[in-house]
Amino acid sequence: VLRDGWSPDHGGRDWGNAHSDLMDCLLRRLLSLGSERSKERPNGIAILATGGYGQRVVAPYSDIDLTFLVDRDDDPVILRETFRLVMDVLLSGARVKVGYAYRHINDIGAGGLDHHTQTALLDARFLSGDRALFDRFDRTYPETLHVADFLFRKEFERSKVRARAGESPFVVEPDLKEGAGGLRDFQTALWMAQARFGKSGDALWRDLVRRRILTHEEMRLFRQSREHL
């Protein structure tokens, strides 16, 4: 039904949000089934959406990025059963590629995460499981982020990619994702602002205007451009 509803006039973020919501419902149900079959409650376990899925912008055929966050030192049956269900239903059944990570909350607090993991976790969103564990993560993770290092690494990463994809947006076949002025430049600007100011979503936009980093008109154009991409 979602694919049938895709059109140039009804696409972009609205469609990506609807697709993400559908995946949310599916993953919550899979954790519920894992709990029923293992006869265990998801105490000390939380499933997080990360990356583009964390932003609720899952496009057709996009990967689904998940983080299994735990505060347990055992090997819980519920987690193994849920992981098996996720792989069977999404990867084998629906042919949706799943990227996943397994993180202990103590590893988050200790810092030392690689740059790509830090970026993915900036967009982490709670899906199901132990909400109190996610709240701990949400408080702990920003405190472990070395902001200056993150900003320099992110800008260095973009400069290398732009050198490959082209430094100008005025090309015959522009790379809409990685090229100059493309989607990744937009996302990078927001990731850097998130890390610098500690806010996300609408709260971040309001803060950027309040700090006079963007005007109201620039914010409108920024969001309009994102929707176009």
Rosetta silent file (secondary structure, phi, psi, omega in degrees, C-alpha in Angstrom):
SEQUENCE: VLRDGWSPDHGGRDWGNAHSDLMDCLLRRLLSLGSERSKERPNGIAILATGGYGQRVVAPYSDIDLTFLVDRDDDPVILRETFRLVMDVLLSGARVKVGYAYRHINDIGAGGLDHHTQTALLDARFLSGDRALFDRFDRTYPETLHVADFLFRKEFERSKVRARAGESPFVVEPDLKEGAGGLRDFQTALWMAQARFGKSGDALWRDLVRRRILTHEEMRLFRQSREHL
SCORE:     score description
SCORE:     0.000 S_00000001
   1 L     0.000  -42.354  179.060    0.000    0.000    0.000 S_00000001
   2 L   -62.511  -44.662 -179.014    2.823    2.406    0.828 S_00000001
   3 L   -64.029  -37.937  178.403    4.608    1.738   -2.452 S_00000001
   4 L   -64.538  -27.835 -177.964    1.385    2.270   -4.399 S_00000001
   5 L   -85.104   -4.112 -179.711    1.025    5.638   -2.690 S_00000001
   6 L   -72.571  132.347  175.273    4.468    6.883   -3.742 S_00000001
   7 L  -156.955  165.300  177.225    4.415    9.733   -6.263 S_00000001
   8 L   -57.506  -30.799 -178.927    6.406   12.918   -6.973 S_00000001
   9 L   -87.515  -18.137 -179.935    3.702   14.871   -5.117 S_00000001
  10 L  -132.040   73.995  179.702    3.445   12.439   -2.203 S_00000001
  11 L  -142.184 -142.474  175.560    6.943   11.309   -1.417 S_00000001
  12 H    59.488 -142.907 -172.283    9.881   12.688    0.486 S_00000001
  13 H   -66.468  -36.568 -179.664    9.771   12.883    4.248 S_00000001
  14 H   -59.383  -45.015  179.193    6.048   12.149    4.636 S_00000001
  15 H   -67.399  -42.645  178.556    6.456    8.824    2.860 S_00000001
  16 H   -61.254  -38.215  176.924    9.699    8.099    4.709 S_00000001
  17 H   -64.535  -43.893  179.928    7.987    8.811    8.027 S_00000001
  18 H   -64.048  -41.024  178.356    5.092    6.486    7.178 S_00000001
  19 H   -63.744  -42.038  178.940    7.507    3.736    6.094 S_00000001
  20 H   -64.256  -40.902  178.841    9.486    4.170    9.329 S_00000001
  21 H   -61.921  -38.427  177.584    6.308    3.988   11.414 S_00000001
  22 H   -63.017  -43.721  178.443    5.413    0.704    9.712 S_00000001
  23 H   -65.065  -35.708  177.190    8.856   -0.725   10.550 S_00000001
  24 H   -57.993  -48.756 -179.178    8.450    0.504   14.139 S_00000001
  25 H   -60.190  -42.073 -179.328    5.218   -1.473   14.528 S_00000001
  26 H   -62.999  -47.222 -176.324    6.831   -4.570   13.043 S_00000001
  27 H   -68.835  -34.983  175.901    9.885   -4.471   15.320 S_00000001
  28 H   -63.749  -39.949  178.548    7.797   -3.876   18.433 S_00000001
  29 H   -66.318  -38.033  179.945    5.731   -6.911   17.522 S_00000001
  30 H   -66.428  -38.872  175.940    8.856   -9.015   16.987 S_00000001
  31 H   -66.029  -37.745  177.113   10.176   -8.118   20.434 S_00000001
  32 H   -62.654  -42.465  177.032    6.768   -8.987   21.880 S_00000001
  33 H   -65.154  -39.862  177.082    6.901  -12.370   20.125 S_00000001
  34 H   -60.840  -36.966  178.150   10.446  -12.894   21.377 S_00000001
  35 H   -68.381  -42.353  179.874    9.207  -12.241   24.903 S_00000001
  36 H   -62.620  -44.346 -175.053    6.279  -14.663   24.506 S_00000001
  37 H   -74.648  -31.980 -179.768    8.459  -17.462   23.125 S_00000001
  38 H   -89.906  -13.072 -176.069   11.288  -17.049   25.608 S_00000001
  39 L    58.058   35.348  176.396    8.924  -16.370   28.535 S_00000001
  40 L  -125.362  146.498  174.228   11.217  -13.488   29.520 S_00000001
  41 L   -89.126  151.998 -176.629   10.477   -9.805   29.914 S_00000001
  42 L   -80.268   46.969  177.588   12.772   -7.326   28.122 S_00000001
  43 L   -72.124  131.372  179.793   14.291   -6.012   31.327 S_00000001
  44 L    75.160   17.450  179.744   17.698   -4.476   30.654 S_00000001
  45 E  -136.425  132.593  175.705   17.173   -4.641   26.869 S_00000001
  46 E  -138.900  139.767  174.936   16.194   -1.867   24.470 S_00000001
  47 E  -102.426  126.247 -178.433   15.999   -1.792   20.683 S_00000001
  48 E  -115.915  141.496  169.277   17.015    1.536   19.134 S_00000001
  49 E   -87.982  134.993  179.609   16.602    2.835   15.601 S_00000001
  50 L  -129.994  174.969  178.860   19.742    4.573   14.367 S_00000001
  51 H    61.836 -144.526  179.467   20.972    6.328   11.230 S_00000001
  52 H   -61.991  -32.419  176.943   18.321    7.275    8.686 S_00000001
  53 H   -66.176  -38.116  176.113   15.865    4.959   10.409 S_00000001
  54 H   -62.136  -31.059  178.054   16.456    6.873   13.633 S_00000001
  55 L   -81.147   -5.264 -176.900   15.547   10.054   11.732 S_00000001
  56 L    64.543   40.961  177.805   12.316    8.381   10.485 S_00000001
  57 L  -130.228   56.278  178.914   13.281    8.799    6.829 S_00000001
  58 L   -80.484  114.229  179.353   13.416    5.212    5.556 S_00000001
  59 L   -84.129  168.521  175.932   13.223    5.316    1.765 S_00000001
  60 L   -56.570  132.228  176.969   12.127    2.387   -0.431 S_00000001
  61 L    69.902   10.129  176.985   14.686   -0.433   -0.203 S_00000001
  62 L   -68.947  154.395  171.298   16.730    1.395    2.451 S_00000001
  63 L   -67.841  155.299  172.721   18.675   -0.531    5.061 S_00000001
  64 E  -109.486  117.794 -178.277   17.237   -0.719    8.566 S_00000001
  65 E  -102.002  123.968 -177.021   19.859    0.199   11.183 S_00000001
  66 E  -126.138  149.208  168.653   19.319   -1.124   14.708 S_00000001
  67 E  -124.070  126.359  174.424   21.215   -1.063   17.975 S_00000001
  68 E   -94.190  106.366 -176.998   20.490   -3.677   20.622 S_00000001
  69 E   -97.273  131.319 -176.900   21.294   -1.877   23.883 S_00000001
  70 E  -132.054  155.902  170.784   21.704   -3.998   27.018 S_00000001
  71 L  -130.697   46.922 -178.282   22.442   -3.624   30.688 S_00000001
  72 L  -139.319  148.798  179.782   22.971   -7.340   31.329 S_00000001
  73 L  -104.526    0.271  178.926   26.042   -9.553   31.407 S_00000001
  74 L   -91.883 -171.303  177.704   24.223  -12.792   30.600 S_00000001
  75 L  -115.684   80.739 -171.206   23.103  -14.152   27.226 S_00000001
  76 L   -64.978  135.462  179.773   19.320  -13.578   27.439 S_00000001
  77 H   -63.014  -37.068 -178.735   17.125  -15.966   25.497 S_00000001
  78 H   -59.977  -37.752 -179.061   14.690  -13.162   24.678 S_00000001
  79 H   -70.654  -41.884  178.765   17.405  -11.250   22.851 S_00000001
  80 H   -64.516  -40.700 -179.490   18.527  -14.277   20.831 S_00000001
  81 H   -67.387  -41.964  179.458   14.925  -15.130   19.941 S_00000001
  82 H   -65.950  -41.970  179.180   14.121  -11.551   18.932 S_00000001
  83 H   -61.965  -42.139  178.372   17.271  -11.271   16.823 S_00000001
  84 H   -61.654  -41.696  178.768   16.389  -14.513   15.035 S_00000001
  85 H   -64.036  -42.718  179.500   12.889  -13.208   14.319 S_00000001
  86 H   -60.357  -44.853 -179.821   14.243   -9.908   12.989 S_00000001
  87 H   -67.349  -41.626 -178.870   16.598  -11.724   10.624 S_00000001
  88 H   -65.661  -46.071 -173.891   13.956  -14.227    9.495 S_00000001
  89 H   -76.582  -48.662 -174.793   11.215  -11.661    8.885 S_00000001
  90 H   -82.267  -53.713 -173.737   13.187   -8.705    7.513 S_00000001
  91 H   -74.695  -53.549 -176.720   16.269  -10.194    5.885 S_00000001
  92 H   -77.930  -41.129 -175.364   15.015  -13.581    4.692 S_00000001
  93 H   -82.391  -56.393 -174.926   11.325  -12.774    4.278 S_00000001
  94 L   -90.620   -6.120 -178.930   11.081   -9.143    3.184 S_00000001
  95 L    60.360   36.010  176.213   14.594   -8.954    1.670 S_00000001
  96 L  -101.116  124.412 -179.871   15.340   -5.847    3.726 S_00000001
  97 L   -71.937  132.406 -178.369   18.999   -5.460    4.663 S_00000001
  98 E  -114.573  120.816  170.614   19.478   -5.025    8.417 S_00000001
  99 E   -97.420  133.273 -174.624   22.495   -3.286    9.889 S_00000001
 100 E  -141.632  155.751  175.452   22.838   -3.999   13.591 S_00000001
 101 E  -140.561  150.678  178.166   25.081   -3.382   16.574 S_00000001
 102 E  -116.382  117.788 -175.902   25.158   -4.820   20.083 S_00000001
 103 E  -128.770  132.341  171.010   26.099   -2.284   22.762 S_00000001
 104 E   -88.087  142.072 -177.412   26.370   -2.544   26.526 S_00000001
 105 H   -58.466  -29.741  178.500   25.376    0.632   28.342 S_00000001
 106 H   -68.526  -30.429  176.822   28.756    0.600   30.108 S_00000001
 107 H   -67.504  -34.370  177.327   30.514    0.776   26.727 S_00000001
 108 H   -65.211  -46.509 -178.318   28.528    3.917   25.949 S_00000001
 109 H   -66.566  -26.895 -178.082   29.533    5.518   29.222 S_00000001
 110 H   -77.856  -14.420 -177.393   33.188    4.619   28.731 S_00000001
 111 L    73.138 -160.207  177.698   33.357    6.549   25.430 S_00000001
 112 L    78.545   12.226  178.105   35.883    5.486   22.806 S_00000001
 113 L   -74.014  146.744  179.413   33.259    4.820   20.112 S_00000001
 114 L   -70.124  164.656 -171.553   34.419    5.225   16.532 S_00000001
 115 H   -61.273  -41.429 -178.282   33.319    8.269   14.558 S_00000001
 116 H   -67.942  -36.746  176.217   30.698    6.499   12.424 S_00000001
 117 H   -66.053  -42.031  177.574   29.119    4.920   15.499 S_00000001
 118 H   -57.921  -42.537 -179.338   29.028    8.306   17.223 S_00000001
 119 H   -65.092  -45.817 -179.315   27.209    9.764   14.219 S_00000001
 120 H   -60.922  -39.936 -177.005   24.661    6.935   14.054 S_00000001
 121 H   -73.885  -17.951  174.730   23.914    7.210   17.776 S_00000001
 122 H   -59.542  -32.198 -177.821   23.215   10.941   17.490 S_00000001
 123 L   -99.779   14.366 -176.937   19.970    9.939   15.766 S_00000001
 124 L   -60.135  136.685 -177.920   19.168    7.034   18.103 S_00000001
 125 E  -135.444  135.340 -178.067   15.442    6.634   18.740 S_00000001
 126 E   -70.392  132.937  176.505   13.711    4.288   21.181 S_00000001
 127 E  -109.032  -54.430 -173.816   11.675    1.500   19.586 S_00000001
 128 E  -163.713  162.553  177.400   10.863   -1.082   22.220 S_00000001
 129 E   107.288 -138.652 -174.352   12.004   -2.751   25.408 S_00000001
 130 L   -86.291  100.522 -176.796   13.308   -1.115   28.569 S_00000001
 131 H   -65.399  -35.784  179.476   12.512    2.596   28.273 S_00000001
 132 H   -62.400  -33.743  177.584   14.420    3.439   31.455 S_00000001
 133 H   -66.980  -42.627  176.879   17.563    1.958   29.881 S_00000001
 134 H   -62.481  -39.618  179.256   17.141    4.174   26.823 S_00000001
 135 H   -61.633  -37.794  175.211   16.671    7.201   29.077 S_00000001
 136 H   -62.619  -44.800  177.285   20.002    6.362   30.736 S_00000001
 137 H   -59.269  -44.560 -176.074   21.621    6.159   27.315 S_00000001
 138 H   -63.602  -29.705  176.422   20.034    9.460   26.290 S_00000001
 139 H   -81.995  -37.584 -172.173   21.558   11.166   29.326 S_00000001
 140 H   -78.828  -43.088 -170.969   24.931    9.426   29.154 S_00000001
 141 H   -59.036  -47.989 -179.398   25.799    9.521   25.467 S_00000001
 142 H   -59.171  -29.342 -179.140   25.980   13.325   24.968 S_00000001
 143 H   -72.163  -20.481 -178.550   28.325   13.574   27.949 S_00000001
 144 H   -91.613   -8.377 -174.950   30.826   11.185   26.307 S_00000001
 145 L   -83.203  119.511  174.809   30.960   13.083   23.007 S_00000001
 146 L   -83.763  101.343 -166.904   34.104   15.192   22.557 S_00000001
 147 H   -60.556  -49.591 -177.123   32.484   17.952   20.549 S_00000001
 148 H   -60.132  -44.001  179.134   35.552   19.604   18.985 S_00000001
 149 H   -62.033  -42.823  179.787   36.977   16.254   17.881 S_00000001
 150 H   -61.364  -44.734 -177.493   33.605   15.224   16.419 S_00000001
 151 H   -64.037  -44.833  179.917   33.261   18.482   14.465 S_00000001
 152 H   -64.417  -42.221 -179.946   36.760   18.308   12.983 S_00000001
 153 H   -64.752  -40.492 -178.307   36.358   14.659   12.018 S_00000001
 154 H   -65.649  -42.848  178.927   32.974   15.279   10.406 S_00000001
 155 H   -67.215  -39.255  177.991   34.266   18.202    8.307 S_00000001
 156 H   -63.488  -42.170  178.639   37.376   16.244    7.284 S_00000001
 157 H   -60.585  -44.858 -178.728   35.196   13.279    6.268 S_00000001
 158 H   -66.429  -38.165 -179.138   32.945   15.490    4.126 S_00000001
 159 H   -63.731  -37.026  177.714   35.880   17.199    2.406 S_00000001
 160 H   -67.564  -42.931 -178.477   37.251   13.809    1.308 S_00000001
 161 H   -68.176  -42.179  179.390   33.892   12.610   -0.002 S_00000001
 162 H   -63.384  -32.861  178.144   33.187   15.865   -1.830 S_00000001
 163 H   -62.753  -32.913  178.369   36.591   15.635   -3.501 S_00000001
 164 H   -81.057  -42.442 -173.583   35.478   12.309   -5.006 S_00000001
 165 H   -83.927  -15.825 -178.612   31.864   13.238   -5.764 S_00000001
 166 L   114.077  133.911 -176.397   32.602   16.750   -7.069 S_00000001
 167 L   -85.565   -9.869 -177.885   32.930   20.111   -5.365 S_00000001
 168 L  -114.536  139.805  174.536   30.259   21.827   -7.469 S_00000001
 169 L   -77.814  -11.131 -175.392   26.500   21.204   -7.483 S_00000001
 170 L   -92.911   69.711  177.657   26.374   22.402  -11.112 S_00000001
 171 L  -123.786  160.048 -175.188   27.151   19.142  -12.865 S_00000001
 172 L   -64.838  -41.607  179.541   25.224   17.252  -15.551 S_00000001
 173 L  -122.852   81.037 -176.236   24.641   14.196  -13.330 S_00000001
 174 L   -67.484  146.549  172.883   24.774   15.448   -9.724 S_00000001
 175 L   -87.015  101.919 -173.001   25.245   13.003   -6.866 S_00000001
 176 L   -67.734  -20.461 -179.822   22.161   13.898   -4.843 S_00000001
 177 L   -93.132  -53.915 -171.251   23.399   12.078   -1.777 S_00000001
 178 L  -102.393  -14.281 -176.406   27.156   12.678   -1.559 S_00000001
 179 L   -71.776  170.118  178.979   27.758   15.573   -3.963 S_00000001
 180 L   -58.901  130.296 -178.407   28.187   19.243   -3.048 S_00000001
 181 L    76.288    8.244 -178.661   24.902   20.633   -1.753 S_00000001
 182 L   -87.204 -172.993 -174.142   23.450   17.116   -1.559 S_00000001
 183 H   -60.622  -37.718 -177.339   21.640   15.283    1.183 S_00000001
 184 H   -69.125  -32.980  174.488   24.797   14.300    3.070 S_00000001
 185 H   -63.002  -42.492  177.976   25.937   17.926    3.302 S_00000001
 186 H   -60.825  -49.818 -178.663   22.567   18.788    4.793 S_00000001
 187 H   -62.779  -39.238 -179.640   22.723   15.916    7.282 S_00000001
 188 H   -62.007  -42.033  178.130   26.317   16.755    8.216 S_00000001
 189 H   -59.739  -41.671  179.897   25.370   20.333    9.052 S_00000001
 190 H   -70.741  -39.457  177.367   22.612   19.078   11.346 S_00000001
 191 H   -60.873  -42.008  179.939   24.851   16.448   12.994 S_00000001
 192 H   -65.236  -40.152  178.081   27.443   19.110   13.724 S_00000001
 193 H   -67.340  -39.403  176.625   24.761   21.412   15.155 S_00000001
 194 H   -59.247  -47.470 -178.595   23.341   18.562   17.268 S_00000001
 195 H   -65.280  -39.483 -176.083   26.758   17.803   18.711 S_00000001
 196 H   -72.424  -40.824 -171.442   27.569   21.471   19.307 S_00000001
 197 H  -109.877   -5.989  173.795   24.283   22.590   20.879 S_00000001
 198 L    70.125   26.658  178.127   22.898   19.360   22.348 S_00000001
 199 L  -131.536  165.897  178.835   19.475   19.576   20.722 S_00000001
 200 L  -147.569  169.744  176.368   17.682   17.791   17.893 S_00000001
 201 H    61.834 -146.608 -178.263   14.525   18.015   15.796 S_00000001
 202 H   -62.346  -32.716  179.043   12.389   21.144   16.004 S_00000001
 203 H   -62.321  -36.061  177.593   14.159   22.215   19.204 S_00000001
 204 H   -67.558  -44.322  179.076   17.432   22.408   17.263 S_00000001
 205 H   -58.644  -45.559 -179.709   15.868   24.500   14.485 S_00000001
 206 H   -62.285  -38.220 -179.247   14.446   26.942   17.031 S_00000001
 207 H   -67.758  -38.451  179.005   17.803   27.158   18.773 S_00000001
 208 H   -64.503  -36.716  176.387   19.644   27.901   15.530 S_00000001
 209 H   -71.311  -42.479 -179.516   17.250   30.771   14.848 S_00000001
 210 H   -61.169  -37.253  179.593   17.466   32.028   18.431 S_00000001
 211 L   -81.500   -1.763  179.650   21.263   32.070   18.194 S_00000001
 212 L    63.667   28.602  170.925   20.988   33.904   14.839 S_00000001
 213 L   -78.531  -36.107  172.718   22.897   31.178   13.053 S_00000001
 214 L  -125.799  147.893  168.819   19.915   30.933   10.696 S_00000001
 215 L   -86.990  168.429  176.864   17.176   33.431    9.935 S_00000001
 216 H   -59.557  -39.888 -179.476   13.564   32.278    9.755 S_00000001
 217 H   -67.567  -40.568  177.784   13.731   32.563    5.953 S_00000001
 218 H   -64.391  -39.102  177.451   16.957   30.526    5.764 S_00000001
 219 H   -62.801  -41.926  178.890   15.384   27.857    7.955 S_00000001
 220 H   -61.780  -44.530  179.900   12.368   27.715    5.620 S_00000001
 221 H   -66.844  -38.001  178.606   14.612   27.379    2.556 S_00000001
 222 H   -59.660  -48.708 -177.286   16.776   24.786    4.304 S_00000001
 223 H   -69.789  -36.888  177.214   13.777   22.587    5.086 S_00000001
 224 H   -62.819  -41.002  178.982   12.288   23.121    1.622 S_00000001
 225 H   -65.277  -40.140  177.796   15.581   22.015    0.054 S_00000001
 226 H   -60.689  -44.821  179.876   15.701   18.913    2.237 S_00000001
 227 H   -62.509  -38.815  178.787   12.213   17.937    1.126 S_00000001
 228 H   -62.557  -44.653  178.926   13.189   18.445   -2.523 S_00000001
 229 L   -64.581    0.000    0.000   16.226   16.167   -2.133 S_00000001
